[in-house]
Coordinates of C-alpha atoms in Angstrom, one line a residue:
X9 CA 151.0 105.2 4.5
X10 CA 151.5 101.5 3.5
X11 CA 148.8 99.4 2.0
X12 CA 146.9 97.2 4.5
X13 CA 146.6 94.5 1.9
X14 CA 148.4 93.8 -1.4
X15 CA 145.1 92.5 -2.8
X16 CA 143.3 95.7 -1.8
X17 CA 140.5 96.6 -4.2
X18 CA 140.7 99.9 -6.0
X19 CA 138.1 101.5 -3.7
X20 CA 140.5 100.9 -0.8
X21 CA 143.5 102.3 -2.7
X22 CA 141.5 105.4 -3.5
X23 CA 140.5 105.8 0.2
X24 CA 144.1 105.5 1.2
X25 CA 145.2 108.0 -1.3
X26 CA 142.5 110.5 0.0
X27 CA 143.8 109.8 3.5
X28 CA 147.4 110.6 2.6
X29 CA 146.4 114.0 1.2
X30 CA 144.1 114.8 4.2
X31 CA 146.8 113.8 6.6
X32 CA 149.4 115.9 4.8
X33 CA 147.0 118.8 5.2
X34 CA 146.9 118.6 9.0
X35 CA 150.5 117.3 9.3
X36 CA 152.0 120.6 10.7
X37 CA 149.8 120.3 13.8
X38 CA 149.6 116.5 14.1
X39 CA 153.3 115.9 13.5
X40 CA 154.4 118.7 15.9
X41 CA 152.3 117.2 18.7
X42 CA 153.5 113.6 17.9
X43 CA 157.1 114.7 18.2
X44 CA 156.4 116.2 21.6
X45 CA 154.9 112.9 22.8
X46 CA 157.9 111.0 21.3
X47 CA 160.4 113.2 23.0
X48 CA 158.6 112.5 26.3
X49 CA 158.8 108.7 25.7
X50 CA 155.2 108.2 24.6
X51 CA 153.3 107.2 21.4
X52 CA 150.6 109.2 19.7
X53 CA 148.2 108.1 16.9
X54 CA 145.4 109.8 15.0
X55 CA 142.4 107.6 15.7
X56 CA 138.7 106.8 15.3
X57 CA 136.5 109.2 13.4
X58 CA 139.4 111.3 12.3
X59 CA 141.0 108.4 10.4
X60 CA 137.6 107.4 9.1
X61 CA 136.9 110.9 7.8
X62 CA 140.4 111.2 6.3
X63 CA 139.8 108.0 4.3
X64 CA 136.4 109.5 3.2
X65 CA 138.2 112.7 2.2
X66 CA 136.3 114.8 4.7
X67 CA 138.7 115.4 7.6
X68 CA 137.8 118.6 9.4
X69 CA 139.5 120.6 12.1
X70 CA 138.5 118.3 14.9
X71 CA 141.3 115.8 15.5
X72 CA 141.1 112.8 17.8
X73 CA 144.3 111.1 19.1
X74 CA 145.1 108.2 21.3
X75 CA 148.3 107.6 23.4
X76 CA 149.9 105.3 26.0
X77 CA 150.6 108.4 28.1
X78 CA 148.4 108.7 31.2
X79 CA 146.2 111.9 31.5
X80 CA 148.6 113.8 33.9
X81 CA 151.4 113.2 31.5
X82 CA 149.3 114.3 28.6
X83 CA 148.6 117.6 30.4
X84 CA 152.3 118.2 31.0
X85 CA 153.1 117.7 27.3
X86 CA 150.2 119.7 26.0
X87 CA 150.0 122.6 28.4
X88 CA 153.0 124.6 26.9
X89 CA 151.9 123.7 23.3
X90 CA 148.2 124.4 23.2
X91 CA 146.5 127.8 23.0
X92 CA 143.8 126.5 25.3
X93 CA 143.4 123.4 27.4
X94 CA 140.4 121.8 29.2
X95 CA 140.1 118.9 31.5
X96 CA 136.3 118.2 31.4
X97 CA 136.8 114.6 30.2
X98 CA 139.9 113.8 32.2
X99 CA 138.0 111.4 34.5
X100 CA 137.5 109.3 31.3
X101 CA 141.1 109.8 30.2
X102 CA 140.5 112.6 27.7
X103 CA 142.3 116.0 27.6
X104 CA 140.9 118.6 25.2
X105 CA 142.8 121.5 23.6
X106 CA 142.6 124.2 21.0
X107 CA 145.6 124.9 18.7
X108 CA 145.8 127.7 16.2
X109 CA 148.2 127.0 13.4
X110 CA 149.2 128.2 9.9
X111 CA 148.3 125.5 7.4
X112 CA 149.3 126.4 3.8
X113 CA 148.1 129.9 3.2
X114 CA 145.4 129.9 5.9
X115 CA 145.2 130.3 9.7
X116 CA 143.3 127.3 11.1
X117 CA 141.8 126.6 14.5
X118 CA 142.0 122.9 15.5
X119 CA 139.9 121.3 18.3
X120 CA 142.0 118.4 19.6
X121 CA 141.2 115.5 22.0
X122 CA 143.9 113.2 23.3
X123 CA 142.7 110.0 25.1
X124 CA 144.8 107.5 26.9
X125 CA 144.4 103.9 25.7
X126 CA 141.5 102.5 27.6
X127 CA 138.8 99.9 27.9
X128 CA 135.4 100.7 29.5
X129 CA 132.3 98.8 30.4
X130 CA 129.0 99.3 32.1
X131 CA 127.7 97.2 34.9
X132 CA 124.0 96.3 34.9
X133 CA 122.9 99.3 37.0
X134 CA 125.4 102.0 36.2
X135 CA 124.7 105.0 34.0
X136 CA 128.4 105.8 33.7
X137 CA 131.2 103.7 32.2
X138 CA 133.9 102.3 34.4
X139 CA 137.3 103.4 32.8
X140 CA 140.5 101.4 33.0
X141 CA 143.6 102.3 31.0
X142 CA 145.2 100.0 28.5
X143 CA 148.8 99.5 27.4
X144 CA 148.5 98.8 23.6
X145 CA 146.8 100.5 20.8
X146 CA 145.4 97.2 19.5
X147 CA 143.6 96.7 22.9
X148 CA 142.3 100.3 22.6
X149 CA 141.0 99.8 19.1
X150 CA 139.2 96.5 19.7
X151 CA 137.0 98.2 22.4
X152 CA 135.8 100.9 20.1
X153 CA 132.2 101.0 18.7
X154 CA 132.6 100.1 15.0
X155 CA 135.4 98.8 12.8
X156 CA 135.3 102.0 10.7
X157 CA 136.0 103.9 13.9
X158 CA 138.7 101.4 15.0
X159 CA 141.5 102.4 12.7
X160 CA 144.6 104.5 13.7
X161 CA 147.6 106.2 12.0
X162 CA 150.7 106.1 14.2
X163 CA 152.5 109.5 14.1
X164 CA 154.8 110.9 13.0
X165 CA 155.7 107.7 11.0
X166 CA 152.2 107.6 9.3
X167 CA 151.9 103.9 10.0
X168 CA 148.4 102.6 9.3
X169 CA 146.9 100.3 12.0
X170 CA 143.8 98.4 11.2
X171 CA 143.5 95.1 13.2
X172 CA 139.8 94.8 12.8
X173 CA 139.2 95.1 9.0
X174 CA 137.8 98.7 9.2
X175 CA 139.2 99.7 5.9
X176 CA 137.3 97.0 4.0
X177 CA 134.1 97.8 5.9
X178 CA 134.6 101.4 5.0
X179 CA 134.9 100.5 1.3
X180 CA 131.8 98.3 1.6
X181 CA 130.0 101.1 3.5
X182 CA 128.9 98.7 6.3
X183 CA 128.9 99.1 10.1
X184 CA 130.2 96.2 12.1
X185 CA 131.6 95.9 15.6
X186 CA 135.3 94.9 16.2
X187 CA 134.2 92.1 18.6
X188 CA 130.7 90.6 18.9
X189 CA 127.9 93.2 18.8
X190 CA 126.6 91.8 22.1
X191 CA 129.9 92.4 23.8
X192 CA 130.1 95.9 22.3
X193 CA 126.6 96.9 23.3
X194 CA 126.9 95.4 26.7
X195 CA 130.0 97.6 27.3
X196 CA 128.1 100.7 26.2
X197 CA 124.4 100.4 25.2
X198 CA 124.5 103.9 23.6
X199 CA 126.4 102.3 20.8
X200 CA 123.1 100.9 19.5
X201 CA 121.9 104.5 18.9
X202 CA 125.3 105.3 17.5
X203 CA 124.8 102.6 14.9
X204 CA 121.6 104.4 13.8
X205 CA 123.3 107.8 13.9
X206 CA 126.3 106.7 11.8
X207 CA 123.9 105.0 9.3
X208 CA 122.2 108.4 9.0
X209 CA 125.4 110.5 8.9
X210 CA 127.4 108.3 6.4
X211 CA 124.5 106.6 4.5
X212 CA 126.1 103.2 5.5
X213 CA 124.2 99.9 6.0
X214 CA 124.3 98.2 9.4
X215 CA 125.4 94.6 9.4
X216 CA 122.6 92.0 10.0
X217 CA 124.3 90.7 13.1
X218 CA 124.5 94.2 14.5
X219 CA 120.8 94.8 13.8
X220 CA 119.9 91.5 15.4
X221 CA 121.8 92.5 18.6
X222 CA 120.1 95.9 18.7
X223 CA 116.7 94.1 18.6
X224 CA 117.7 91.7 21.3
X225 CA 119.4 94.3 23.6
X226 CA 117.2 97.4 23.0
X227 CA 116.1 97.4 26.7
X228 CA 119.7 98.0 27.8
X229 CA 119.4 101.6 26.5
X230 CA 117.4 102.4 29.6
X231 CA 120.5 102.6 31.8
X232 CA 122.0 105.3 29.7
X233 CA 121.5 108.9 30.9
X234 CA 118.8 111.0 29.1
X235 CA 121.5 113.6 28.2
X236 CA 123.6 111.1 26.3
X237 CA 120.6 109.7 24.5
X238 CA 119.5 113.3 23.6
X239 CA 122.9 114.2 22.2
X240 CA 123.0 111.1 20.1
X241 CA 119.4 111.7 18.9
X242 CA 120.3 115.3 17.9
X243 CA 123.3 114.1 15.8
X244 CA 121.0 111.6 14.1
X245 CA 118.2 114.2 13.4
X246 CA 120.8 116.7 12.1
X247 CA 122.4 114.2 9.7
X248 CA 122.0 114.1 5.9
X249 CA 119.8 110.9 6.0
X250 CA 117.8 111.0 9.3
X251 CA 115.0 108.8 7.9
X252 CA 117.6 105.9 7.7
X253 CA 118.6 106.2 11.3
X254 CA 115.1 106.8 12.7
X255 CA 113.7 103.8 10.8
X256 CA 116.4 101.7 12.3
X257 CA 115.5 102.9 15.8
X258 CA 111.9 102.1 15.2
X259 CA 112.5 98.7 13.6
X260 CA 114.8 97.5 16.4
X261 CA 112.6 98.7 19.3
X262 CA 115.0 101.3 20.5
X263 CA 112.6 104.1 19.7
X264 CA 110.0 102.5 22.0
X265 CA 112.4 103.3 24.8
X266 CA 113.8 106.7 23.8
X267 CA 111.1 108.3 21.6
X268 CA 108.0 106.1 21.9
X269 CA 105.8 108.7 20.2
X270 CA 107.4 108.0 16.9
X271 CA 106.6 104.2 16.5
X272 CA 103.2 105.0 17.9
X273 CA 102.5 106.9 14.7
X274 CA 102.4 103.5 12.8
X275 CA 98.6 103.5 13.0
X276 CA 96.9 100.6 11.2
X277 CA 95.0 101.8 8.2
X278 CA 91.2 101.7 8.3
X279 CA 89.7 99.2 5.9
X280 CA 88.7 101.9 3.4
X281 CA 92.3 103.5 3.5
X282 CA 90.8 106.8 4.3
X283 CA 93.7 108.1 6.4
X284 CA 97.4 108.3 5.7
X285 CA 100.1 106.2 7.3
X286 CA 101.0 108.9 9.8
X287 CA 104.5 107.5 10.5
X288 CA 105.5 107.5 6.8
X289 CA 103.9 111.0 6.4
X290 CA 106.0 112.3 9.3
X291 CA 109.3 111.1 7.8
X292 CA 108.3 112.7 4.5
X293 CA 107.5 116.0 6.3
X294 CA 110.9 115.9 7.9
X295 CA 112.7 115.4 4.6
X296 CA 110.6 118.2 2.9
X297 CA 111.4 120.5 5.8
X298 CA 115.1 119.7 5.4
X299 CA 114.8 120.8 1.7
X300 CA 113.6 124.2 2.8
X301 CA 116.5 124.9 5.2
X302 CA 118.5 128.0 4.4
X303 CA 121.6 128.0 6.6
X304 CA 122.4 124.3 7.3
X305 CA 120.6 121.8 9.5
X306 CA 118.0 123.4 11.8
X307 CA 117.3 121.3 14.9
X308 CA 114.2 123.3 15.9
X309 CA 112.5 122.9 12.5
X310 CA 113.5 119.2 12.3
X311 CA 112.2 118.3 15.7
X312 CA 109.0 120.1 15.0
X313 CA 108.6 118.2 11.7
X314 CA 109.3 114.9 13.5
X315 CA 106.9 115.6 16.4
X316 CA 104.1 117.6 14.7
X317 CA 101.6 114.8 14.5
X318 CA 102.4 112.9 17.7
X319 CA 99.0 113.8 19.1
X320 CA 97.2 111.9 16.4
X321 CA 97.1 108.4 18.0
X322 CA 95.5 109.8 21.1
X323 CA 92.9 111.9 19.3
X324 CA 91.9 109.4 16.5
X325 CA 88.2 108.9 16.2
X326 CA 86.2 106.7 13.7
X327 CA 83.2 108.9 12.7
X328 CA 79.8 107.5 11.8
X329 CA 80.3 108.4 8.2
X330 CA 83.4 106.2 8.0
X331 CA 85.9 109.1 8.2
X332 CA 88.8 109.2 10.6
X333 CA 89.3 112.4 12.6
X334 CA 92.1 113.7 14.8
X335 CA 90.4 116.7 16.4
X336 CA 92.7 119.0 18.4
X337 CA 95.7 116.7 17.8
X338 CA 97.9 119.8 17.5
X339 CA 97.0 120.9 21.1
X340 CA 97.5 117.4 22.5
X341 CA 100.7 117.0 20.4
X342 CA 102.2 120.2 21.8
X343 CA 101.7 118.9 25.4
X344 CA 103.2 115.6 24.5
X345 CA 106.1 117.3 22.8
X346 CA 106.8 119.4 25.9
X347 CA 106.7 116.2 28.1
X348 CA 109.0 114.1 25.9
X349 CA 111.5 116.9 25.3
X350 CA 111.6 117.7 29.0
X351 CA 112.3 114.1 29.8
X352 CA 115.2 114.1 27.3
X353 CA 116.6 117.2 29.1
X354 CA 116.3 119.6 26.2
X355 CA 116.7 123.3 27.1
X356 CA 113.6 125.2 28.2
X357 CA 113.8 127.5 25.2
X358 CA 114.0 124.7 22.6
X359 CA 111.1 122.8 24.3
X360 CA 109.0 126.0 24.2
X361 CA 109.8 126.7 20.5
X362 CA 109.2 123.2 19.2
X363 CA 106.0 122.8 21.2
X364 CA 104.8 126.1 19.9
X365 CA 105.4 125.1 16.3
X366 CA 103.6 121.8 16.9
X367 CA 100.6 123.7 18.3
X368 CA 100.5 126.2 15.4
X369 CA 101.2 123.8 12.5
X370 CA 97.5 123.4 11.6
X371 CA 96.5 127.1 11.9
X372 CA 97.0 127.8 8.2
X373 CA 94.3 125.2 7.2
X374 CA 91.6 127.7 8.3
X375 CA 92.9 130.1 5.6
X376 CA 91.1 128.4 2.8
X377 CA 91.7 130.3 -0.4
X378 CA 92.3 133.6 1.3
X379 CA 89.2 134.2 3.5
X380 CA 91.2 135.4 6.5
X381 CA 90.7 139.0 7.5
X382 CA 93.7 141.3 8.0
X383 CA 93.1 140.8 11.7
X384 CA 93.5 137.0 11.4
X385 CA 96.7 137.5 9.5
X386 CA 98.0 139.8 12.2
X387 CA 97.2 137.2 14.9
X388 CA 98.9 134.5 12.9
X389 CA 102.1 136.6 12.8
X390 CA 101.7 137.7 16.5
X391 CA 101.2 134.1 17.7
X392 CA 104.2 132.7 15.6
X393 CA 106.5 135.6 16.8
X394 CA 110.1 134.8 16.0
X395 CA 109.1 131.3 14.8
X396 CA 107.2 132.6 11.8
X397 CA 109.9 131.6 9.2
X398 CA 110.0 128.1 10.6
X399 CA 106.2 127.9 10.8
X400 CA 106.1 128.8 7.1
X401 CA 108.5 125.9 6.3
X402 CA 106.8 123.4 8.6
X403 CA 103.4 124.3 7.1
X404 CA 104.6 123.9 3.5
X405 CA 106.4 120.6 4.4
X406 CA 103.2 119.2 5.9
X407 CA 101.6 118.9 2.5
X408 CA 102.4 115.4 1.4
X409 CA 99.4 114.7 -0.8
X410 CA 100.0 112.9 -4.1
X411 CA 97.1 114.8 -5.7
X412 CA 99.1 117.4 -7.7
X413 CA 96.1 119.7 -8.2
X414 CA 95.5 119.8 -4.4
X415 CA 99.2 120.3 -3.6
X416 CA 99.4 123.1 -6.1
X417 CA 96.3 124.8 -4.6
X418 CA 97.7 124.6 -1.1
X419 CA 101.0 126.0 -2.3
X420 CA 99.3 128.9 -4.0
X421 CA 97.2 129.6 -1.0
X422 CA 100.3 129.8 1.2
X423 CA 102.1 131.9 -1.3
X424 CA 99.1 134.3 -1.0
X425 CA 99.3 134.3 2.8
X426 CA 103.0 135.1 2.8
X427 CA 102.4 137.9 0.3
X428 CA 99.7 139.4 2.6
X429 CA 102.0 139.0 5.6
X430 CA 104.8 140.8 3.7
X431 CA 102.5 143.6 2.7
X432 CA 101.1 144.1 6.2
X433 CA 104.6 143.9 7.7
X434 CA 105.7 146.7 5.4
X435 CA 102.7 148.8 6.4
X436 CA 102.5 148.1 10.1
X437 CA 105.7 146.5 11.4
X438 CA 103.9 143.3 12.3
X439 CA 107.0 141.8 13.9
X440 CA 106.7 144.1 16.9
X441 CA 102.9 144.8 17.2
X442 CA 102.2 147.0 20.2
X443 CA 99.0 148.8 21.2
X444 CA 98.7 152.4 19.9
X445 CA 99.0 153.5 23.6
X446 CA 101.8 152.3 25.9
X447 CA 101.4 151.6 29.6
X448 CA 102.5 155.1 30.7
X449 CA 100.0 156.8 28.4
X450 CA 97.2 154.5 29.6
X451 CA 98.0 155.4 33.2
X452 CA 98.0 159.2 32.4
X453 CA 94.7 159.0 30.4
X454 CA 92.9 156.9 33.1
X455 CA 94.5 158.6 36.0
X456 CA 95.3 155.3 37.5
X457 CA 98.6 154.0 39.0
X458 CA 100.4 150.7 38.1
X459 CA 98.3 147.6 38.8
X460 CA 96.2 144.8 37.2
X461 CA 93.7 147.2 35.6
X462 CA 96.5 148.7 33.5
X463 CA 97.4 145.2 32.3
X464 CA 93.8 144.6 31.3
X465 CA 93.6 148.0 29.5
X466 CA 96.8 147.2 27.7
X467 CA 95.5 143.8 26.6
X468 CA 92.3 145.5 25.3
X469 CA 94.2 148.0 23.3
X470 CA 96.4 145.2 21.8
X471 CA 93.3 143.3 20.7
X472 CA 92.0 146.5 19.0
X473 CA 95.3 146.9 17.3
X474 CA 95.2 143.3 16.0
X475 CA 91.6 143.6 15.0
X476 CA 91.7 147.0 13.3
X477 CA 95.3 147.8 12.5
X478 CA 97.0 151.1 13.5
X479 CA 94.8 153.8 15.0
X480 CA 95.2 157.5 15.1
X481 CA 96.2 158.8 18.6
X482 CA 92.8 160.5 19.2
X483 CA 90.9 157.4 18.1
X484 CA 93.0 155.3 20.4
X485 CA 92.3 157.6 23.4
X486 CA 88.6 157.6 22.7
X487 CA 88.6 153.8 22.4
X488 CA 90.4 153.5 25.8
X489 CA 88.0 155.9 27.5
X490 CA 85.0 154.0 26.1
X491 CA 86.4 150.7 27.5
X492 CA 87.1 152.4 30.9
X493 CA 83.6 153.7 31.1
X494 CA 82.3 150.2 30.6
X495 CA 84.5 148.9 33.4
X496 CA 83.3 151.6 35.8
X497 CA 79.7 151.0 34.8

């Protein structure tokens, strides 16, 4: 791949060397596909994020291509070649495919997208881009979001195409737009959120003129669909440096439109500085939760960390003694979480889980130094259910005090609670707590058929199980009959 510039700094040369090795790795698939396009009279180039990631030495199995072939021609070329083909994005000029290939000594599965050269723009009221096809790769590249995503490698010749200076911006770790940011964001307002997302994913700086345009045009994000905003927000939150992206959303006013509960956490401090900066605390909790993840980024945990205190602004009270209180902010916050996540079109299951974690995140603070009864521990486990592990992580992350003695005491207390949970789980199978009598047994003992009374009896026996632990069968029967006698009385 030829140098873009004879005066290229060493950082650029290193990036290009990395790209050569990355491209050689995927060459069996990329070159094979390119030759098929060539034989059909069309051009094909690796483009966008794939070229950027190749230059960064992190190209994966997702490959993006661009071509002068129209979508129907792309389908004809790819259908006999691909192992699977889908046309979900064909209205926007994109054909997707899966290709299984032997690369070196390993079998690899590649996810491939081929998009016809295009330009697209929003009108002032549309939520969907208007697509028109282009005839040159330079025209295609200039309409892309950022210069680092506006590079291509023509195949199979491996010719590097960079008309907008993306390689230099990549070496400088800066996000700029190929044209003016105002034009770019007017074409697709979601690009403002993508700036924050790429800053968070790549740890890049956003150019001052881009930040200025984001401030000026933040209101334009409101024409973008909730689903697109949500998907972009997820990628940002799941990135290695979410604080960087979230801070940019807040500073530019974008968060006021897409996640207003976050900037609302920037409560002014009271004159005696007796409560924390809730916004900064929240970002620290998010980072501390990330440090506790076991199997990669956990969207449920990260969303709960980000939203756990959003009820505080609504519940803040200045007490007579000068203290600041936030009574029941976890309950208010859980309702606010449900409302915001629903508006962003999250799945019902994710809304339920994140809201539940927000609701439970303060429960541990009643534990003190271990004063909870076994009954209280059982209820903690029962109420958390399958979210218990995440609740452990969220609760531990919520400690951001700089007082080392206090932090150590809280950590020891939670260690003690986890030990008690583990001990009770071993003894009682806490994860699946059930009453000592099931519904059929209750009906037999009481001589009553199915109905509301059996539900009430079951609930009573469950409460006894939580309060006292496992009961012998005869004791459980006696307790049920005693309850029944009280109902009849």
